[in-house]
Short mmCIF file of C-alpha atoms in Angstrom, two decimals:
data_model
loop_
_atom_site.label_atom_id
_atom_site.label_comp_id
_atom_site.label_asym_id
_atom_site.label_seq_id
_atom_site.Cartn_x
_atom_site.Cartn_y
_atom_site.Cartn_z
CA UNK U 22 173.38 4.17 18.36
CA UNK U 23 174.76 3.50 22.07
CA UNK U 24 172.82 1.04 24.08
CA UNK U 25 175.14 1.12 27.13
CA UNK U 26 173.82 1.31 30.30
CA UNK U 27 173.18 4.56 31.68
CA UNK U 28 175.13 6.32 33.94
CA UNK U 29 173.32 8.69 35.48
CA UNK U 30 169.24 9.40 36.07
CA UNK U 31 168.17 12.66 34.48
CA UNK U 32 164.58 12.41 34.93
CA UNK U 33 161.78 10.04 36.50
CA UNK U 34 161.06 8.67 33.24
CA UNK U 35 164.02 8.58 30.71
CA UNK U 36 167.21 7.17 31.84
CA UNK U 37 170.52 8.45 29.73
CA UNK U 38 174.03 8.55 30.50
CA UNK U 39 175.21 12.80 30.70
CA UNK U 40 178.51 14.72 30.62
CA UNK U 41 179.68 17.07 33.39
CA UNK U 42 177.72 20.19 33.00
CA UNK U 43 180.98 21.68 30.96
CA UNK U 44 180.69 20.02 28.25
CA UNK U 45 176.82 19.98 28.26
CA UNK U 46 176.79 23.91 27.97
CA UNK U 47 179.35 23.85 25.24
CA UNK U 48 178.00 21.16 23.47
CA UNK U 49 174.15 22.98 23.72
CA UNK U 50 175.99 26.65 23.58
CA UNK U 51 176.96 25.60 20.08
CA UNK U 52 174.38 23.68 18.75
CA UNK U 53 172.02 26.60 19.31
CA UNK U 54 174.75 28.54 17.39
CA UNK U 55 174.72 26.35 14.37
CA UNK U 56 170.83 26.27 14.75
CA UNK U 57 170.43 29.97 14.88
CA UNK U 58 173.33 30.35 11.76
CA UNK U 59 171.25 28.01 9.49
CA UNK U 60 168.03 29.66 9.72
CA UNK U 61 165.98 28.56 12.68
CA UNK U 62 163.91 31.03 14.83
CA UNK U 63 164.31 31.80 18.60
CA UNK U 64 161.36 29.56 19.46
CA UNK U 65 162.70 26.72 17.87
CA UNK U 66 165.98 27.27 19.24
CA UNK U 67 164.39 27.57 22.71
CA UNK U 68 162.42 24.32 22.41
CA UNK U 69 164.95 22.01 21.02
CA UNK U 70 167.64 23.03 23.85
CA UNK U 71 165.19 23.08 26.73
CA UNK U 72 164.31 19.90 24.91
CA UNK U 73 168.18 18.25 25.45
CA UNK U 74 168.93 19.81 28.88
CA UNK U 75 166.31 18.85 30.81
CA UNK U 76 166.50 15.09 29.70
CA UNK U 77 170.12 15.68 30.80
CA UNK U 78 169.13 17.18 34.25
CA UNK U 79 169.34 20.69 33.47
CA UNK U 80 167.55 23.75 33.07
CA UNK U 81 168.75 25.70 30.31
CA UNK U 82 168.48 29.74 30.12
CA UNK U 83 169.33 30.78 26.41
CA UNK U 84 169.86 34.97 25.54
CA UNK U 85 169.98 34.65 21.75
CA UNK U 86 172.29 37.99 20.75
CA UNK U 87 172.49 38.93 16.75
CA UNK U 88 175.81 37.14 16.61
CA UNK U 89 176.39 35.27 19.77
CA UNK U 90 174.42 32.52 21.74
CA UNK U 91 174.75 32.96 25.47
CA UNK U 92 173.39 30.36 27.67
CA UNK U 93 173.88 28.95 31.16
CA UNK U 94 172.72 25.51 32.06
CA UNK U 95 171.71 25.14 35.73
CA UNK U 96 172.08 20.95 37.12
CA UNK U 97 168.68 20.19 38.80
CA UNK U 98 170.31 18.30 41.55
CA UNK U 99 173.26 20.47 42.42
CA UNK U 100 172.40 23.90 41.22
CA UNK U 101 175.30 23.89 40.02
CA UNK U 102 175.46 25.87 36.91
CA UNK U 103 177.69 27.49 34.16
CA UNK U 104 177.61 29.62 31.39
CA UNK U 105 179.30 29.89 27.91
CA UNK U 106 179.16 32.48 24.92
CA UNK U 107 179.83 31.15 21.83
CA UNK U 108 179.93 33.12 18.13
CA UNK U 109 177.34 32.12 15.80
CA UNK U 110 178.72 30.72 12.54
CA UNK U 111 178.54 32.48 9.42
CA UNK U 112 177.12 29.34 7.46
CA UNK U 113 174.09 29.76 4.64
CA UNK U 114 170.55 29.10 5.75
CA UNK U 115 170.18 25.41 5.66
CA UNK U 116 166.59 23.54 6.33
CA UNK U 117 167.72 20.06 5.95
CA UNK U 118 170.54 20.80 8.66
CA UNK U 119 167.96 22.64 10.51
CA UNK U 120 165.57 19.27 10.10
CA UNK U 121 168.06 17.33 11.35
CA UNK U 122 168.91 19.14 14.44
CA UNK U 123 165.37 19.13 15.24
CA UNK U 124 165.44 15.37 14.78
CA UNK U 125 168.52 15.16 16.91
CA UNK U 126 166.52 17.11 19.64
CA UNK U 127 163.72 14.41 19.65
CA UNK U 128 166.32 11.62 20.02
CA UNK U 129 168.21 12.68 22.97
CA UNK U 130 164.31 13.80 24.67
CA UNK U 131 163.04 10.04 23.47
CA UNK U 132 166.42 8.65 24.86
CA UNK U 133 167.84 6.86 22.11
CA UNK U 134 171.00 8.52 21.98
CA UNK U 135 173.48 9.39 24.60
CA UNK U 136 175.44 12.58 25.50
CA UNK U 137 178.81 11.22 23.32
CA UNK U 138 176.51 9.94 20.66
CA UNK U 139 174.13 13.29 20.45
CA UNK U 140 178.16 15.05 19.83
CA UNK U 141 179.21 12.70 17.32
CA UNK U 142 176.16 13.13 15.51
CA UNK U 143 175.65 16.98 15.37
CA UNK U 144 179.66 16.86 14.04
CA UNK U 145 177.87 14.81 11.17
CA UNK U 146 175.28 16.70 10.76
CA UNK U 147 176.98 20.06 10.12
CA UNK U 148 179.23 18.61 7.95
CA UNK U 149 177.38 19.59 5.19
CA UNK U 150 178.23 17.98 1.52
CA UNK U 151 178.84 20.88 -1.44
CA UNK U 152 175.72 21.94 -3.06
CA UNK U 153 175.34 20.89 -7.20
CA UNK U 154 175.69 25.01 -7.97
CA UNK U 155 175.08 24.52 -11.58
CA UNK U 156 171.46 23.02 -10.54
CA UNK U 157 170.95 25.49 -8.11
CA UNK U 158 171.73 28.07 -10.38
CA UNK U 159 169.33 26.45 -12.99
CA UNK U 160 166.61 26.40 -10.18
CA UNK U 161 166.87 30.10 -9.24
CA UNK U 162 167.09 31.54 -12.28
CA UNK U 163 164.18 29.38 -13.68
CA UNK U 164 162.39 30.79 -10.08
CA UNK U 165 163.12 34.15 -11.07
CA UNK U 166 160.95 34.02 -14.34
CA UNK U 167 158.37 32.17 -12.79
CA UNK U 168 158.49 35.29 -10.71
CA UNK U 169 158.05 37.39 -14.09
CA UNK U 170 155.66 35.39 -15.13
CA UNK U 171 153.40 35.95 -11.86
CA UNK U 172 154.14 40.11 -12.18
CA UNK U 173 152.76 39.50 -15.56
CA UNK U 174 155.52 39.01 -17.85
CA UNK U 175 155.53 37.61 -21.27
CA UNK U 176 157.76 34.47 -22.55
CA UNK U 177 160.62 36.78 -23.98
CA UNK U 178 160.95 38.98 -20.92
CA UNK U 179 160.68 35.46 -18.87
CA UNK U 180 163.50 34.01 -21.13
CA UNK U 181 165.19 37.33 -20.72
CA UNK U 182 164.77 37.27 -16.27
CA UNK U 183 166.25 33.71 -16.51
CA UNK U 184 169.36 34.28 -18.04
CA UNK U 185 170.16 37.41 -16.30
CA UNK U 186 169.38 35.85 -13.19
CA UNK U 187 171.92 33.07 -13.91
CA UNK U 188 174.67 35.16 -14.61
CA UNK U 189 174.17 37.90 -11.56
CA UNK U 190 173.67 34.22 -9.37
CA UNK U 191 176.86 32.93 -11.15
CA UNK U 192 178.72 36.21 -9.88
CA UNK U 193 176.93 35.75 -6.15
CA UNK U 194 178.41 32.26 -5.82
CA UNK U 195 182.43 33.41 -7.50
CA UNK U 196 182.20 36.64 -5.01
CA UNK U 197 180.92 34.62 -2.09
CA UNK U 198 183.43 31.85 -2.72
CA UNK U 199 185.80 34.26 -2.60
CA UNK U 200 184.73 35.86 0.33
CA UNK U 201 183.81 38.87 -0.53
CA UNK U 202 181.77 41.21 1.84
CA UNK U 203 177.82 39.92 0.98
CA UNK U 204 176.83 43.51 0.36
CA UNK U 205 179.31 44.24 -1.96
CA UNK U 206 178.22 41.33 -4.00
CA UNK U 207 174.56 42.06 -3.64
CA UNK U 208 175.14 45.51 -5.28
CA UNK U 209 177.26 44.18 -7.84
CA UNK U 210 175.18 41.08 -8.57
CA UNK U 211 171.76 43.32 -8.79
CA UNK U 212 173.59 45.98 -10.99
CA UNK U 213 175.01 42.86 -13.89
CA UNK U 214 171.38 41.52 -13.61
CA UNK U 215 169.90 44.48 -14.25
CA UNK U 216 172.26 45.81 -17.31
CA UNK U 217 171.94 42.46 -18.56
CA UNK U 218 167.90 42.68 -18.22
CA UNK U 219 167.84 46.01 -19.43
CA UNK U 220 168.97 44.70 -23.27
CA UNK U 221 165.17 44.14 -23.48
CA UNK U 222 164.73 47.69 -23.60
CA UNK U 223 168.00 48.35 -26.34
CA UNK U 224 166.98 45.77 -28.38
CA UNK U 225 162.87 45.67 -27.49
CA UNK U 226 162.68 41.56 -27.62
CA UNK U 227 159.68 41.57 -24.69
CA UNK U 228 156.47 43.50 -24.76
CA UNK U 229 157.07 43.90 -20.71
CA UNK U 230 160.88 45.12 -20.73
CA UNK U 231 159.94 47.13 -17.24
CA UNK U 232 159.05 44.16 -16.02
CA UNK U 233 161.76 41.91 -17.02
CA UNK U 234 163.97 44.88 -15.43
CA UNK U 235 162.71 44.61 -11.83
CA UNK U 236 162.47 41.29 -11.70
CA UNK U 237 165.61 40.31 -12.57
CA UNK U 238 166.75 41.05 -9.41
CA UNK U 239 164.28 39.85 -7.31
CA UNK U 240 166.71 36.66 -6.51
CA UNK U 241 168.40 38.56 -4.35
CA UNK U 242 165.64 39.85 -2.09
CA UNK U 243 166.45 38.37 1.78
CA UNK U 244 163.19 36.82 2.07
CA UNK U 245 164.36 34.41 5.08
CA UNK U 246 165.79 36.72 7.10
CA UNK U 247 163.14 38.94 6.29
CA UNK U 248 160.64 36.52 7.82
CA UNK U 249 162.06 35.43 10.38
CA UNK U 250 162.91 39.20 11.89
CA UNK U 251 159.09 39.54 12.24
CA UNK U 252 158.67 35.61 13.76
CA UNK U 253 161.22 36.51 16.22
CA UNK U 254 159.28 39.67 16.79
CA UNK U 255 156.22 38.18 17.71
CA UNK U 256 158.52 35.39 19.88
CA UNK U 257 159.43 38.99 21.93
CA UNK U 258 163.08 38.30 20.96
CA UNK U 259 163.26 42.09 20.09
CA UNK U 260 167.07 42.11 19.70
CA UNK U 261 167.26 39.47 17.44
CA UNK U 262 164.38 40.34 15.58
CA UNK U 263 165.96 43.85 15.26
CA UNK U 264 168.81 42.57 13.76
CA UNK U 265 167.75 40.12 11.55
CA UNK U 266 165.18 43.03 10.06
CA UNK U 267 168.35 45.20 9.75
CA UNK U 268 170.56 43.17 7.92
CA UNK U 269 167.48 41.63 5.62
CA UNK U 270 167.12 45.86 4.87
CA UNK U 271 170.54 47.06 3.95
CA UNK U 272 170.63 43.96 1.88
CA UNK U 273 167.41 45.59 0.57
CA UNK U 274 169.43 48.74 0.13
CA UNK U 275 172.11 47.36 -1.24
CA UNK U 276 170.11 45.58 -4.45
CA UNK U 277 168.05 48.91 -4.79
CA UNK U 278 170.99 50.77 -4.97
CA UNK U 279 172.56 48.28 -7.58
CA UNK U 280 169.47 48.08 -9.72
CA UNK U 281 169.95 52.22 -9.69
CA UNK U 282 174.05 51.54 -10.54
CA UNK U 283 172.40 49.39 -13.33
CA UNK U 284 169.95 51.50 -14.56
CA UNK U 285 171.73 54.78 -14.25
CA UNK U 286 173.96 53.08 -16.55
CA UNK U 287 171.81 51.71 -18.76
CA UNK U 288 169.93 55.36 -19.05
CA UNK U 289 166.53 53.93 -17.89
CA UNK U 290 164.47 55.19 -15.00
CA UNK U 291 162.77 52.91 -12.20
CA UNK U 292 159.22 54.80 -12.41
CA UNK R 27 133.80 30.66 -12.23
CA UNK R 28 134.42 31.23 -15.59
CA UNK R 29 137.10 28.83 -17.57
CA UNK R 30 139.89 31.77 -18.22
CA UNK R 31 139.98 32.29 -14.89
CA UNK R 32 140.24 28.50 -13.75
CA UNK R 33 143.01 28.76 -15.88
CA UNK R 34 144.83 31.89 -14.73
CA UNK R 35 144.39 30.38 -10.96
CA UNK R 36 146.04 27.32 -12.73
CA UNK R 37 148.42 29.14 -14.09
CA UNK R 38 149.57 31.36 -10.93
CA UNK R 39 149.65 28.14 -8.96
CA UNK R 40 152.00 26.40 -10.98
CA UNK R 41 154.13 29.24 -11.29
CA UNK R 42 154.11 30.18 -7.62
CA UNK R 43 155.48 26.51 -7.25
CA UNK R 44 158.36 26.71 -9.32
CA UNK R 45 159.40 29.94 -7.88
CA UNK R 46 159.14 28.58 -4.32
CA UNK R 47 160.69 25.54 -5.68
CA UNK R 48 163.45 27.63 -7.00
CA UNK R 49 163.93 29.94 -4.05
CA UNK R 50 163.63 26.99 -1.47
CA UNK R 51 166.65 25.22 -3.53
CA UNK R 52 168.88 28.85 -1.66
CA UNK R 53 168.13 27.40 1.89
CA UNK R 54 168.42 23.71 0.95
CA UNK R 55 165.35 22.05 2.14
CA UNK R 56 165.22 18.27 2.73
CA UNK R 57 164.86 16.74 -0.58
CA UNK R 58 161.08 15.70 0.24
CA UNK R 59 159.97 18.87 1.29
CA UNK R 60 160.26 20.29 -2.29
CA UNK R 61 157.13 19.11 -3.48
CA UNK R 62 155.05 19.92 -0.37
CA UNK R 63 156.75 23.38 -0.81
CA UNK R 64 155.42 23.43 -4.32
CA UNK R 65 152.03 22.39 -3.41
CA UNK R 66 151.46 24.45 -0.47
CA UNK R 67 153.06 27.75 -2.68
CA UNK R 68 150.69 27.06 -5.39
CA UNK R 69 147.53 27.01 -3.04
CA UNK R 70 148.97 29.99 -1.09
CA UNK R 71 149.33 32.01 -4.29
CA UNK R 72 146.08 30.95 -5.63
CA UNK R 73 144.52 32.12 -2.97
CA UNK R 74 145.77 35.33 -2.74
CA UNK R 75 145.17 35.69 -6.80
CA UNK R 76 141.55 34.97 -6.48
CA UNK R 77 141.02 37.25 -3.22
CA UNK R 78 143.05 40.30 -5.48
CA UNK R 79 140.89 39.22 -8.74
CA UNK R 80 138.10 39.75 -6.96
CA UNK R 81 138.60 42.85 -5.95
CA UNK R 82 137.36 42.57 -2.24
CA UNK R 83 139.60 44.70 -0.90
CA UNK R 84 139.78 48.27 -2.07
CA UNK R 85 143.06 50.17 -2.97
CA UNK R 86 146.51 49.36 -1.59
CA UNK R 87 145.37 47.43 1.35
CA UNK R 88 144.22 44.67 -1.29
CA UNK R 89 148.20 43.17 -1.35
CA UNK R 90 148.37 43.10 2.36
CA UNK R 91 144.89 41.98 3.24
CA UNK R 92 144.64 39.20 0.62
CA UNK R 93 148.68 38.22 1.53
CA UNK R 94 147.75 37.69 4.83
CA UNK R 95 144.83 35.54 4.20
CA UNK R 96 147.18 33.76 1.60
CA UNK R 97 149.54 33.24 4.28
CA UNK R 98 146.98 31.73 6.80
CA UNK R 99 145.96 29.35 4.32
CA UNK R 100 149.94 28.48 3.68
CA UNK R 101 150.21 28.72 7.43
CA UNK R 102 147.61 26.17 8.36
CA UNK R 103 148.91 23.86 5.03
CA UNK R 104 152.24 23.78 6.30
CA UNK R 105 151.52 22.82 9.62
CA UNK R 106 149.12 19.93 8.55
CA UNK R 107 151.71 19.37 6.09
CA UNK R 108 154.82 18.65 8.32
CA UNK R 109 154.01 15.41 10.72
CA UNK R 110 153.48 13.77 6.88
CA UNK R 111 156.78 14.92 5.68
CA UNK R 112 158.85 14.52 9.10
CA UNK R 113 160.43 18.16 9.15
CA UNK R 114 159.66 21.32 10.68
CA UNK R 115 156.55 23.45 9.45
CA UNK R 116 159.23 26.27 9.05
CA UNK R 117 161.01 24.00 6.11
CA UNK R 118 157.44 23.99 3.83
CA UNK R 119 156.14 27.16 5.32
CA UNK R 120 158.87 29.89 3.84
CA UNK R 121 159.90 28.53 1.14
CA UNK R 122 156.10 28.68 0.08
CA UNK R 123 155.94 32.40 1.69
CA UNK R 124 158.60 33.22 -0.64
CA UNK R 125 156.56 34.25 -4.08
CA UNK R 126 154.39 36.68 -1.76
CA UNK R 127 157.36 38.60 -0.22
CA UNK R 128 156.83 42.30 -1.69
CA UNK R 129 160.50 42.25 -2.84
CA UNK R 130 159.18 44.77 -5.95
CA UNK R 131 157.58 47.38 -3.40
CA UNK R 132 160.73 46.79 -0.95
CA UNK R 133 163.46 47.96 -3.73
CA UNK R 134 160.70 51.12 -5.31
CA UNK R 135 160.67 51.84 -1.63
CA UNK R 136 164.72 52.73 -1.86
CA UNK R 137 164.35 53.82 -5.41
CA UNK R 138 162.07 56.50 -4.37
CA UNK R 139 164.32 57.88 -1.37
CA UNK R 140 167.55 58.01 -3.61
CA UNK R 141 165.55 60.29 -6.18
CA UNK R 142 164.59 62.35 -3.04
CA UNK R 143 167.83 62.50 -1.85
CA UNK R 144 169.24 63.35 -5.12
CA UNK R 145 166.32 66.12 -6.71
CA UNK R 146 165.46 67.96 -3.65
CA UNK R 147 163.10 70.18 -5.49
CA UNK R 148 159.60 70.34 -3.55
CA UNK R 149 157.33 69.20 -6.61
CA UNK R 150 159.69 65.84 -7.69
CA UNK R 151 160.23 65.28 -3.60
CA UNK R 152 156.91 65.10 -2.75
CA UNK R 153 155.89 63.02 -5.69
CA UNK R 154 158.81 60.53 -4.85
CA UNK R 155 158.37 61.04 -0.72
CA UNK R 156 154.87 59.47 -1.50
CA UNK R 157 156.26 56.53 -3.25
CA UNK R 158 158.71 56.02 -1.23
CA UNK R 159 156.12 56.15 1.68
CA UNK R 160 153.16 53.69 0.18
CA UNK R 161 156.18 51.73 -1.40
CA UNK R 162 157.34 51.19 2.29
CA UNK R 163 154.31 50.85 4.19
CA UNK R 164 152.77 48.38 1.98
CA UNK R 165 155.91 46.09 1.90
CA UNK R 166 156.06 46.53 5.92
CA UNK R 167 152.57 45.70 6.56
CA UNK R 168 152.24 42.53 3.80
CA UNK R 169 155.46 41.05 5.67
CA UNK R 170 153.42 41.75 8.96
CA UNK R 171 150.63 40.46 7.54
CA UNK R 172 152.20 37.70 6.10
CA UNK R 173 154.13 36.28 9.07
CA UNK R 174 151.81 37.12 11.79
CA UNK R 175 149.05 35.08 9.61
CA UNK R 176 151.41 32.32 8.92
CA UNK R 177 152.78 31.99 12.44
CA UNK R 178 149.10 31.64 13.93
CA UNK R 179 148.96 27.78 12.99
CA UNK R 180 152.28 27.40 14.46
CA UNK R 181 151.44 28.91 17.85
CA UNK R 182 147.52 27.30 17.41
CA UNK R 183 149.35 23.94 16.53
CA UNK R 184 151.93 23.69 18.90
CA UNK R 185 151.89 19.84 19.64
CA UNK R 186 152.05 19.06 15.57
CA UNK R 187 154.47 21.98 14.87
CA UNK R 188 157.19 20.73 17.39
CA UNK R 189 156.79 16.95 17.33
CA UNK R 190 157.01 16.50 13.38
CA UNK R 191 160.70 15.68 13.63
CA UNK R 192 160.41 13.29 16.04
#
């Protein structure tokens, strides 16, 4: 990392060499963007950018919108101060990105990296390396009979969860890839899981066919979001948390109504 | 405790931790935080087996109740957990909170409002309005549960839950 002298005092105790208060806000603006895209909650967001701006000399006032981070940086000194809105990027939930952003935080706060150098490595950071989706395909659908297991499933209808799971998460990563609108995919993904699940019933391989049935889509349940809706709620972020809780329950909607697509189809009845 | 139940807590452990392992792999965790994901899942599950086994909550309210002591105990785990493993306590703590999400209650809940919607007569509605109803209210208040009871540690643990990247 840089170990040229600083340029400018930001606080009494840390010295560090800042950008104009331009590039500061757009450089914070959309780190907080990436942060919020890939999973982190308001508080976190709040504490890692108050975290960056004040060891640059700023004070930092963040309004965290469902898709859009506003936030105006105000220089200590000059009172100077600007604002930008940028778009929060549609990436996946990412912890290790997340991690790392934290970690970034605590490096610019502890001073061992400078303005240019805190840039150069969030660009690194987000530049996130392609995910083995044969592994994480294994992972989920071997998750998924765990699941059935928990619920009280036997070995067959565990088997059974597995490789319907696969194949519905095989068709989530080909519609996603090809950009298809996530709650299209959702309903189609929960409805081939669920026909596929249902051949327990046809062919009556489990003891627990019911169970195999609504489990198989559990993969798809928005957990995350889910979860973080209600940690934003208690954070009083009540916009956010709105919308996170929103989107987490149409995707809710949209597997129910797939699992019904499935079973309808499959002549079987949820209750 | 008797020894089939040792081993059905055994057993719901380790299968809590491959399912959070599994689910964590969706929101790509550090690669060290999968086994502290697994660990903390199976204790969190565990504990929320026994507490339903036992039966000391009544009724409905046994899910949420015991899910949001589960969730403490993941909570406070997680927190512990993440000066160790260098990340946030968020990156052990959902991934673990995963296996308890009511997903199953979430989807009867819709289930139950498309057969109202669709047989509007007053003896199949009212049978489906109530399961759409305690379907609903008992996934709403075990996610309540859940994350108010996991973010206490958090909030209790400030200095550890914001320093452990640093």
């Amino acid at each position: 990392m840089n170990s040229s002298s600083p340029a400018t005092t930001c606080t009494p105790t840390i010295l560090c060499e800042r950008a104009g208060i331009n590039d500061t806000t757009r450089f914070l603006a959309e780190y907080s963007a990436y942060l919020l895209g890939c999973g982190a909650t308001t508080m976190r967001l709040e504490m890692n950018v108050n975290r960056m701006a004040r060891v640059w000399g700023y004070e930092a006032d963040l309004f965290t919108l469902p898709r859009h981070i506003h936030l105006t940086l105000r220089d200590i000194a000059s009172q100077e101060t600007n604002t930008v809105t940028v778009s929060v990027p549609p990436v996946p939930i990412n912890f290790a990105v997340n991690t790392r952003l934290s970690n970034l935080s605590w490096k610019v706060a502890d001073g061992k990296v400078d303005f240019s150098d805190a840039v150069a490595l969030y660009r690194r950071i987000i530049r996130v390396p392609k995910q083995n989706d044969i592994l994480l395909m294994l992972a989920v659908a071997a998750a998924n009979a765990a699941f059935c297991r928990l619920f009280g499933g036997d070995i067959a209808a565990m088997l059974i969860v597995a490789v319907s799971t696969f194949c519905g998460y095989f068709l989530k990563l080909t519609m996603l890839c090809h950009h298809i609108d996530v709650r299209l995919t959702v309903i189609a993904c929960a409805a081939v899981s669920s026909i596929l699940a249902a051949g327990d019933y046809l062919f009556a391989i489990s003891g627990t066919p019911a169970l195999a049935v609504g489990t198989s889509i559990l993969y798809l349940v928005p957990g995350i979001p889910f979860i973080n809706s209600f940690s934003d709620l208690f954070n009083r972020h009540y916009i956010c948390a709105f919308s996170r809780f929103l989107d987490a329950v149409i995707l809710t909607g949209c597997l129910s109504l797939g699992l019904c697509i499935g079973m309808a189809l499959m002549k079987i009845s949820m209750f | 405790m008797d020894a089939s139940l040792t081993l059905q807590l055994l057993q719901d452990g380790f299968f809590a931790a491959v399912a959070a392992v599994g689910f964590a792999a969706i929101s790509r965790p550090p690669r060290q935080a999968y086994i502290w994901c697994a660990l903390i899942a199976a204790a969190g599950h565990s504990t929320r087996f026994l507490l339903q086994h036992q039966e000391i909550f009544p009724g409905l309210s046994g899910i949420v109740a015991a899910t949001t002591l589960a969730s403490l105990v993941v909570g406070i785990l997680a927190v512990l957990c993440s000066p160790i493993a260098r990340m946030p306590a968020e990156t052990c703590l959902y991934p673990a909170l995963l296996p308890m999400i009511p997903g199953m209650y979430a989807y009867r809940c819709f289930g139950a409002l498309a057969v109202c919607v669709l047989h509007p007569a007053q003896a199949t509605y009212d049978k489906y309005f109530y399961l759409f109803a305690s379907n609903g209210m008992v996934c709403l208040f075990t996610l309540l549960g859940m994350v108010l009871a996991a973010s206490v540690p958090i909030f209790l643990f400030k200095k550890i839950s914001f320093t452990a990247t640093r």
